[in-house]
C-alpha cells in the first residue's frame, strides 16, 4: 500500500507514529536497533530499506563506514535530509525496495526492520532475492517482523495511531492472528518463522531465525561465497 507510506504515513505524520509509542514499544524499537548495530563492523557499507525520515540512520552511521537509506516516500526523505544535515557518511535515495538501482555485490549489510517485509506491500520473495543480489559475498541481510508474543503491545500502539487519525479506524472484527485491518483499507500483517523459511527456501545463503526481546522475529541470511565448478 504505497499511498500510505508515500502520503498518509510520511514525514511529520510518521514521526507522530513514533511519538505515540508506549514504553514497551520503545523498548521493542531500541532492542531491534541494538540487535542490528551488533551486526555492523567498522568499514561496512550498509543499506537501510524503508529508512523513512531517518529514525535509525544516526545510530547506523556511528558504526558503519557509509549508510544508504532508501524509501518510497519523497516527503520522508526530504525531511530526513533536513533532520540529518549535520551527520556525515550517509546517502538517501527514493527507491522501490523490491527493485533496487544498485549493482550486484555492493553492501556488507542489508537492513529491513520494523516489519518492512510486510509493510512495503511488495512480493516478499522478490524483496529478499533482490536484497541478496546487492549483498556482497558473505554479507548479511536482516529482515524483521513482529513476534507473536508482542501482539497486545503492537495492537495497543496501532489503536493509539488510529485514535490520533494517523490510520483509519481499526476493524476489530477482522483484526486477529497478527493481522491488523483498518476500515480505510490499511492492513498490517506479519511473517511467521515458517513463512520466513518458506520464503528463503533454495536461496544461496545460510538462514537463521532469531527472536529478540520477545518483540521482534529476525530472519538473518548470510550470502554464500561464489562456488567454483570444476
PDB file of C-alpha atoms in Angstrom:
ATOM      1  CA  UNK A   1       0.000   0.000   0.000  1.00  0.00           C
ATOM      2  CA  UNK A   2       2.450   2.672  -1.207  1.00  0.00           C
ATOM      3  CA  UNK A   3      -0.089   5.510  -0.821  1.00  0.00           C
ATOM      4  CA  UNK A   4       0.014   5.188   2.967  1.00  0.00           C
ATOM      5  CA  UNK A   5       3.795   5.402   3.194  1.00  0.00           C
ATOM      6  CA  UNK A   6       4.262   7.959   0.453  1.00  0.00           C
ATOM      7  CA  UNK A   7       1.412  10.199   1.625  1.00  0.00           C
ATOM      8  CA  UNK A   8      -0.602   9.440   4.756  1.00  0.00           C
ATOM      9  CA  UNK A   9       2.199   7.917   6.867  1.00  0.00           C
ATOM     10  CA  UNK A  10       5.063  10.048   5.601  1.00  0.00           C
ATOM     11  CA  UNK A  11       7.331  12.744   7.002  1.00  0.00           C
ATOM     12  CA  UNK A  12       5.914  14.544  10.066  1.00  0.00           C
ATOM     13  CA  UNK A  13       2.962  12.146  10.331  1.00  0.00           C
ATOM     14  CA  UNK A  14       5.374   9.237  10.522  1.00  0.00           C
ATOM     15  CA  UNK A  15       7.220  10.983  13.357  1.00  0.00           C
ATOM     16  CA  UNK A  16       3.908  11.195  15.211  1.00  0.00           C
ATOM     17  CA  UNK A  17       3.573   7.427  14.931  1.00  0.00           C
ATOM     18  CA  UNK A  18       6.742   7.027  16.980  1.00  0.00           C
ATOM     19  CA  UNK A  19       5.780   9.822  19.356  1.00  0.00           C
ATOM     20  CA  UNK A  20       2.792   7.671  20.328  1.00  0.00           C
ATOM     21  CA  UNK A  21       4.943   4.659  21.194  1.00  0.00           C
ATOM     22  CA  UNK A  22       4.285   3.266  24.659  1.00  0.00           C
ATOM     23  CA  UNK A  23       7.224   2.406  26.957  1.00  0.00           C
ATOM     24  CA  UNK A  24       7.019  -1.261  25.887  1.00  0.00           C
ATOM     25  CA  UNK A  25       7.013  -0.271  22.204  1.00  0.00           C
ATOM     26  CA  UNK A  26      10.017   1.983  22.790  1.00  0.00           C
ATOM     27  CA  UNK A  27      11.771  -0.969  24.388  1.00  0.00           C
ATOM     28  CA  UNK A  28      10.993  -3.016  21.263  1.00  0.00           C
ATOM     29  CA  UNK A  29      12.328  -0.292  18.972  1.00  0.00           C
ATOM     30  CA  UNK A  30      15.537   0.037  20.999  1.00  0.00           C
ATOM     31  CA  UNK A  31      16.077  -3.717  21.194  1.00  0.00           C
ATOM     32  CA  UNK A  32      15.584  -4.123  17.464  1.00  0.00           C
ATOM     33  CA  UNK A  33      18.020  -1.344  16.623  1.00  0.00           C
ATOM     34  CA  UNK A  34      20.613  -2.629  19.101  1.00  0.00           C
ATOM     35  CA  UNK A  35      20.396  -6.061  17.516  1.00  0.00           C
ATOM     36  CA  UNK A  36      21.099  -4.518  14.117  1.00  0.00           C
ATOM     37  CA  UNK A  37      24.006  -2.487  15.475  1.00  0.00           C
ATOM     38  CA  UNK A  38      25.610  -5.641  16.859  1.00  0.00           C
ATOM     39  CA  UNK A  39      25.984  -6.887  13.267  1.00  0.00           C
ATOM     40  CA  UNK A  40      27.768  -3.798  11.900  1.00  0.00           C
ATOM     41  CA  UNK A  41      31.557  -3.764  11.635  1.00  0.00           C
ATOM     42  CA  UNK A  42      33.861  -0.771  11.036  1.00  0.00           C
ATOM     43  CA  UNK A  43      34.216  -0.224   7.316  1.00  0.00           C
ATOM     44  CA  UNK A  44      30.846  -1.765   6.444  1.00  0.00           C
ATOM     45  CA  UNK A  45      28.601  -0.380   3.724  1.00  0.00           C
ATOM     46  CA  UNK A  46      25.021  -0.642   4.971  1.00  0.00           C
ATOM     47  CA  UNK A  47      21.738  -0.377   3.057  1.00  0.00           C
ATOM     48  CA  UNK A  48      18.676   0.606   5.101  1.00  0.00           C
ATOM     49  CA  UNK A  49      15.453  -0.372   3.333  1.00  0.00           C
ATOM     50  CA  UNK A  50      12.496   1.823   4.273  1.00  0.00           C
ATOM     51  CA  UNK A  51      14.521   4.434   6.129  1.00  0.00           C
ATOM     52  CA  UNK A  52      11.573   6.861   6.384  1.00  0.00           C
ATOM     53  CA  UNK A  53      12.534  10.176   7.977  1.00  0.00           C
ATOM     54  CA  UNK A  54      15.883   8.729   9.073  1.00  0.00           C
ATOM     55  CA  UNK A  55      14.964   7.499  12.543  1.00  0.00           C
ATOM     56  CA  UNK A  56      17.744   4.901  12.736  1.00  0.00           C
ATOM     57  CA  UNK A  57      20.344   6.458  10.428  1.00  0.00           C
ATOM     58  CA  UNK A  58      22.330   8.372  13.092  1.00  0.00           C
ATOM     59  CA  UNK A  59      22.935   5.152  15.032  1.00  0.00           C
ATOM     60  CA  UNK A  60      23.818   3.180  11.903  1.00  0.00           C
ATOM     61  CA  UNK A  61      26.272   5.822  10.710  1.00  0.00           C
ATOM     62  CA  UNK A  62      28.136   5.715  14.032  1.00  0.00           C
ATOM     63  CA  UNK A  63      29.013   2.051  13.399  1.00  0.00           C
ATOM     64  CA  UNK A  64      29.359   1.821   9.610  1.00  0.00           C
ATOM     65  CA  UNK A  65      31.653   3.461   7.079  1.00  0.00           C
ATOM     66  CA  UNK A  66      28.706   4.539   4.971  1.00  0.00           C
ATOM     67  CA  UNK A  67      24.938   4.074   5.039  1.00  0.00           C
ATOM     68  CA  UNK A  68      22.460   4.415   2.194  1.00  0.00           C
ATOM     69  CA  UNK A  69      18.813   4.807   3.132  1.00  0.00           C
ATOM     70  CA  UNK A  70      16.073   4.194   0.580  1.00  0.00           C
ATOM     71  CA  UNK A  71      12.364   4.856   0.895  1.00  0.00           C
ATOM     72  CA  UNK A  72       9.366   5.155  -1.401  1.00  0.00           C
ATOM     73  CA  UNK A  73       8.280   8.470   0.160  1.00  0.00           C
ATOM     74  CA  UNK A  74       9.958  11.590  -1.195  1.00  0.00           C
ATOM     75  CA  UNK A  75       8.401  13.647   1.618  1.00  0.00           C
ATOM     76  CA  UNK A  76      10.001  11.420   4.261  1.00  0.00           C
ATOM     77  CA  UNK A  77      13.379  11.549   2.511  1.00  0.00           C
ATOM     78  CA  UNK A  78      13.206  15.342   2.264  1.00  0.00           C
ATOM     79  CA  UNK A  79      12.529  15.555   5.990  1.00  0.00           C
ATOM     80  CA  UNK A  80      15.389  13.127   6.656  1.00  0.00           C
ATOM     81  CA  UNK A  81      17.802  15.388   4.777  1.00  0.00           C
ATOM     82  CA  UNK A  82      16.703  18.333   6.886  1.00  0.00           C
ATOM     83  CA  UNK A  83      16.949  16.465  10.183  1.00  0.00           C
ATOM     84  CA  UNK A  84      20.283  14.822   9.415  1.00  0.00           C
ATOM     85  CA  UNK A  85      22.042  17.740   7.749  1.00  0.00           C
ATOM     86  CA  UNK A  86      24.973  17.596  10.195  1.00  0.00           C
ATOM     87  CA  UNK A  87      25.508  13.846  10.005  1.00  0.00           C
ATOM     88  CA  UNK A  88      28.248  12.547   7.647  1.00  0.00           C
ATOM     89  CA  UNK A  89      28.609   9.341   5.650  1.00  0.00           C
ATOM     90  CA  UNK A  90      25.041   8.725   4.590  1.00  0.00           C
ATOM     91  CA  UNK A  91      23.100   8.987   1.336  1.00  0.00           C
ATOM     92  CA  UNK A  92      19.381   8.883   0.588  1.00  0.00           C
ATOM     93  CA  UNK A  93      17.503   7.715  -2.475  1.00  0.00           C
ATOM     94  CA  UNK A  94      13.851   7.351  -3.430  1.00  0.00           C
ATOM     95  CA  UNK A  95      13.543   3.753  -4.488  1.00  0.00           C
ATOM     96  CA  UNK A  96      11.304   0.696  -4.503  1.00  0.00           C
ATOM     97  CA  UNK A  97      12.995  -1.803  -2.192  1.00  0.00           C
ATOM     98  CA  UNK A  98      11.947  -4.697  -4.443  1.00  0.00           C
ATOM     99  CA  UNK A  99      13.661  -3.114  -7.484  1.00  0.00           C
ATOM    100  CA  UNK A 100      16.931  -1.630  -6.267  1.00  0.00           C
ATOM    101  CA  UNK A 101      19.004   0.597  -8.514  1.00  0.00           C
ATOM    102  CA  UNK A 102      22.341  -0.791  -7.337  1.00  0.00           C
ATOM    103  CA  UNK A 103      24.893  -3.112  -8.915  1.00  0.00           C
ATOM    104  CA  UNK A 104      25.424  -6.647  -7.663  1.00  0.00           C
ATOM    105  CA  UNK A 105      27.516  -7.241  -4.532  1.00  0.00           C
ATOM    106  CA  UNK A 106      27.538  -3.675  -3.152  1.00  0.00           C
ATOM    107  CA  UNK A 107      26.702  -3.921   0.553  1.00  0.00           C
ATOM    108  CA  UNK A 108      28.079  -5.688   3.592  1.00  0.00           C
ATOM    109  CA  UNK A 109      24.762  -5.482   5.430  1.00  0.00           C
ATOM    110  CA  UNK A 110      21.157  -5.043   4.302  1.00  0.00           C
ATOM    111  CA  UNK A 111      18.707  -3.904   6.984  1.00  0.00           C
ATOM    112  CA  UNK A 112      14.925  -4.181   6.637  1.00  0.00           C
ATOM    113  CA  UNK A 113      13.485  -3.737  10.106  1.00  0.00           C
ATOM    114  CA  UNK A 114      10.243  -2.778  11.842  1.00  0.00           C
ATOM    115  CA  UNK A 115       8.278  -5.245   9.760  1.00  0.00           C
ATOM    116  CA  UNK A 116       9.246  -3.636   6.463  1.00  0.00           C
ATOM    117  CA  UNK A 117       8.965  -7.027   4.775  1.00  0.00           C
ATOM    118  CA  UNK A 118       5.197  -6.795   5.329  1.00  0.00           C
ATOM    119  CA  UNK A 119       4.716  -3.020   5.478  1.00  0.00           C
ATOM    120  CA  UNK A 120       6.189  -2.429   1.994  1.00  0.00           C
ATOM    121  CA  UNK A 121       3.332  -4.443   0.435  1.00  0.00           C
ATOM    122  CA  UNK A 122       5.613  -5.919  -2.218  1.00  0.00           C
ATOM    123  CA  UNK A 123       6.241  -9.537  -3.145  1.00  0.00           C
ATOM    124  CA  UNK A 124       8.253 -10.770  -0.170  1.00  0.00           C
ATOM    125  CA  UNK A 125      10.300 -13.371  -2.038  1.00  0.00           C
ATOM    126  CA  UNK A 126      11.223 -10.760  -4.663  1.00  0.00           C
ATOM    127  CA  UNK A 127      12.273  -8.354  -1.908  1.00  0.00           C
ATOM    128  CA  UNK A 128      14.576 -10.927  -0.329  1.00  0.00           C
ATOM    129  CA  UNK A 129      16.067 -12.100  -3.633  1.00  0.00           C
ATOM    130  CA  UNK A 130      16.710  -8.521  -4.779  1.00  0.00           C
ATOM    131  CA  UNK A 131      18.343  -7.684  -1.449  1.00  0.00           C
ATOM    132  CA  UNK A 132      20.539 -10.773  -1.723  1.00  0.00           C
ATOM    133  CA  UNK A 133      21.628  -9.671  -5.196  1.00  0.00           C
ATOM    134  CA  UNK A 134      23.129  -6.413  -3.954  1.00  0.00           C
ATOM    135  CA  UNK A 135      24.756  -8.040  -0.904  1.00  0.00           C
ATOM    136  CA  UNK A 136      28.465  -8.853  -1.007  1.00  0.00           C
ATOM    137  CA  UNK A 137      29.676 -12.420  -0.698  1.00  0.00           C
ATOM    138  CA  UNK A 138      29.407 -13.485   2.976  1.00  0.00           C
ATOM    139  CA  UNK A 139      27.489 -10.251   3.595  1.00  0.00           C
ATOM    140  CA  UNK A 140      24.432 -10.359   5.809  1.00  0.00           C
ATOM    141  CA  UNK A 141      20.743  -9.481   5.449  1.00  0.00           C
ATOM    142  CA  UNK A 142      18.458  -8.755   8.401  1.00  0.00           C
ATOM    143  CA  UNK A 143      14.675  -8.826   7.939  1.00  0.00           C
ATOM    144  CA  UNK A 144      12.499  -8.305  10.985  1.00  0.00           C
ATOM    145  CA  UNK A 145       8.831  -8.752  11.738  1.00  0.00           C
ATOM    146  CA  UNK A 146       6.833  -8.686  14.962  1.00  0.00           C
ATOM    147  CA  UNK A 147       6.972 -11.627  17.355  1.00  0.00           C
ATOM    148  CA  UNK A 148       3.601 -13.187  18.135  1.00  0.00           C
ATOM    149  CA  UNK A 149       4.428 -12.551  21.805  1.00  0.00           C
ATOM    150  CA  UNK A 150       4.266  -8.798  21.133  1.00  0.00           C
ATOM    151  CA  UNK A 151       0.714  -8.821  19.762  1.00  0.00           C
ATOM    152  CA  UNK A 152      -1.085  -6.991  22.566  1.00  0.00           C
ATOM    153  CA  UNK A 153       1.533  -4.215  22.733  1.00  0.00           C
ATOM    154  CA  UNK A 154       1.542  -3.844  18.963  1.00  0.00           C
ATOM    155  CA  UNK A 155      -2.247  -3.704  18.795  1.00  0.00           C
ATOM    156  CA  UNK A 156      -2.341  -1.057  21.537  1.00  0.00           C
ATOM    157  CA  UNK A 157       0.149   1.064  19.550  1.00  0.00           C
ATOM    158  CA  UNK A 158      -1.917   0.798  16.383  1.00  0.00           C
ATOM    159  CA  UNK A 159      -5.083   1.720  18.271  1.00  0.00           C
ATOM    160  CA  UNK A 160      -3.324   4.853  19.508  1.00  0.00           C
ATOM    161  CA  UNK A 161      -2.353   5.687  15.930  1.00  0.00           C
ATOM    162  CA  UNK A 162      -5.924   5.214  14.740  1.00  0.00           C
ATOM    163  CA  UNK A 163      -7.277   7.367  17.568  1.00  0.00           C
ATOM    164  CA  UNK A 164      -4.872  10.126  16.531  1.00  0.00           C
ATOM    165  CA  UNK A 165      -6.114   9.979  12.925  1.00  0.00           C
ATOM    166  CA  UNK A 166      -2.863   8.585  11.554  1.00  0.00           C
ATOM    167  CA  UNK A 167      -4.591   5.382  10.490  1.00  0.00           C
ATOM    168  CA  UNK A 168      -8.163   4.559   9.639  1.00  0.00           C
ATOM    169  CA  UNK A 169     -10.452   3.148  12.307  1.00  0.00           C
ATOM    170  CA  UNK A 170      -9.385  -0.366  13.233  1.00  0.00           C
ATOM    171  CA  UNK A 171     -11.839  -3.062  12.209  1.00  0.00           C
ATOM    172  CA  UNK A 172     -11.898  -5.002  15.468  1.00  0.00           C
ATOM    173  CA  UNK A 173     -13.882  -7.870  13.942  1.00  0.00           C
ATOM    174  CA  UNK A 174     -11.214  -8.552  11.298  1.00  0.00           C
ATOM    175  CA  UNK A 175      -8.149  -7.765  13.417  1.00  0.00           C
ATOM    176  CA  UNK A 176      -6.730 -11.011  14.773  1.00  0.00           C
ATOM    177  CA  UNK A 177      -3.919 -13.576  14.475  1.00  0.00           C
ATOM    178  CA  UNK A 178      -1.211 -10.993  13.892  1.00  0.00           C
ATOM    179  CA  UNK A 179      -3.157  -9.084  11.226  1.00  0.00           C
ATOM    180  CA  UNK A 180      -4.391  -5.540  11.838  1.00  0.00           C
ATOM    181  CA  UNK A 181      -7.116  -4.331   9.479  1.00  0.00           C
ATOM    182  CA  UNK A 182      -8.382  -0.749   9.245  1.00  0.00           C
ATOM    183  CA  UNK A 183     -11.717   0.269   7.754  1.00  0.00           C
ATOM    184  CA  UNK A 184      -9.992   2.524   5.208  1.00  0.00           C
ATOM    185  CA  UNK A 185      -8.237  -0.485   3.654  1.00  0.00           C
ATOM    186  CA  UNK A 186      -4.929  -0.317   5.506  1.00  0.00           C
ATOM    187  CA  UNK A 187      -3.595  -3.683   6.673  1.00  0.00           C
ATOM    188  CA  UNK A 188      -0.578  -4.640   8.755  1.00  0.00           C
ATOM    189  CA  UNK A 189       0.481  -8.287   8.633  1.00  0.00           C
ATOM    190  CA  UNK A 190       3.442 -10.244   9.966  1.00  0.00           C
ATOM    191  CA  UNK A 191       5.651 -13.130   8.855  1.00  0.00           C
ATOM    192  CA  UNK A 192       5.912 -16.305  10.921  1.00  0.00           C
ATOM    193  CA  UNK A 193       9.067 -18.400  11.294  1.00  0.00           C
ATOM    194  CA  UNK A 194       7.560 -20.999   8.964  1.00  0.00           C
ATOM    195  CA  UNK A 195       6.781 -18.322   6.369  1.00  0.00           C
ATOM    196  CA  UNK A 196      10.309 -16.922   6.603  1.00  0.00           C
ATOM    197  CA  UNK A 197      11.731 -20.394   5.981  1.00  0.00           C
ATOM    198  CA  UNK A 198       9.419 -20.910   3.015  1.00  0.00           C
ATOM    199  CA  UNK A 199      10.336 -17.504   1.570  1.00  0.00           C
ATOM    200  CA  UNK A 200      14.060 -18.286   1.778  1.00  0.00           C
ATOM    201  CA  UNK A 201      13.942 -21.892   0.539  1.00  0.00           C
ATOM    202  CA  UNK A 202      16.563 -22.551  -2.127  1.00  0.00           C
ATOM    203  CA  UNK A 203      18.386 -19.252  -1.737  1.00  0.00           C
ATOM    204  CA  UNK A 204      22.179 -19.224  -1.874  1.00  0.00           C
ATOM    205  CA  UNK A 205      22.530 -18.247   1.775  1.00  0.00           C
ATOM    206  CA  UNK A 206      22.659 -19.599   5.288  1.00  0.00           C
ATOM    207  CA  UNK A 207      19.399 -18.835   7.119  1.00  0.00           C
ATOM    208  CA  UNK A 208      18.737 -18.379  10.820  1.00  0.00           C
ATOM    209  CA  UNK A 209      15.651 -17.171  12.702  1.00  0.00           C
ATOM    210  CA  UNK A 210      16.216 -15.231  15.928  1.00  0.00           C
ATOM    211  CA  UNK A 211      13.715 -13.781  18.373  1.00  0.00           C
ATOM    212  CA  UNK A 212      14.783 -10.538  20.071  1.00  0.00           C
ATOM    213  CA  UNK A 213      13.208  -9.090  23.238  1.00  0.00           C
ATOM    214  CA  UNK A 214      10.071 -11.201  22.748  1.00  0.00           C
ATOM    215  CA  UNK A 215       9.024  -8.451  20.340  1.00  0.00           C
ATOM    216  CA  UNK A 216      10.910  -8.959  17.057  1.00  0.00           C
ATOM    217  CA  UNK A 217      11.484 -12.007  14.897  1.00  0.00           C
ATOM    218  CA  UNK A 218      14.579 -11.663  12.704  1.00  0.00           C
ATOM    219  CA  UNK A 219      15.294 -13.668   9.582  1.00  0.00           C
ATOM    220  CA  UNK A 220      19.061 -13.447   9.101  1.00  0.00           C
ATOM    221  CA  UNK A 221      20.759 -14.503   5.876  1.00  0.00           C
ATOM    222  CA  UNK A 222      24.485 -14.813   5.157  1.00  0.00           C
ATOM    223  CA  UNK A 223      25.252 -14.896   1.447  1.00  0.00           C
ATOM    224  CA  UNK A 224      27.250 -17.922   0.346  1.00  0.00           C
ATOM    225  CA  UNK A 225      30.654 -17.423  -1.264  1.00  0.00           C
ATOM    226  CA  UNK A 226      30.818 -17.955  -5.009  1.00  0.00           C
ATOM    227  CA  UNK A 227      31.453 -21.611  -5.715  1.00  0.00           C
ATOM    228  CA  UNK A 228      33.937 -22.575  -8.398  1.00  0.00           C
ATOM    229  CA  UNK A 229      32.860 -25.529 -10.503  1.00  0.00           C
ATOM    230  CA  UNK A 230      35.481 -27.849 -11.932  1.00  0.00           C
TER     231      UNK A 230
END
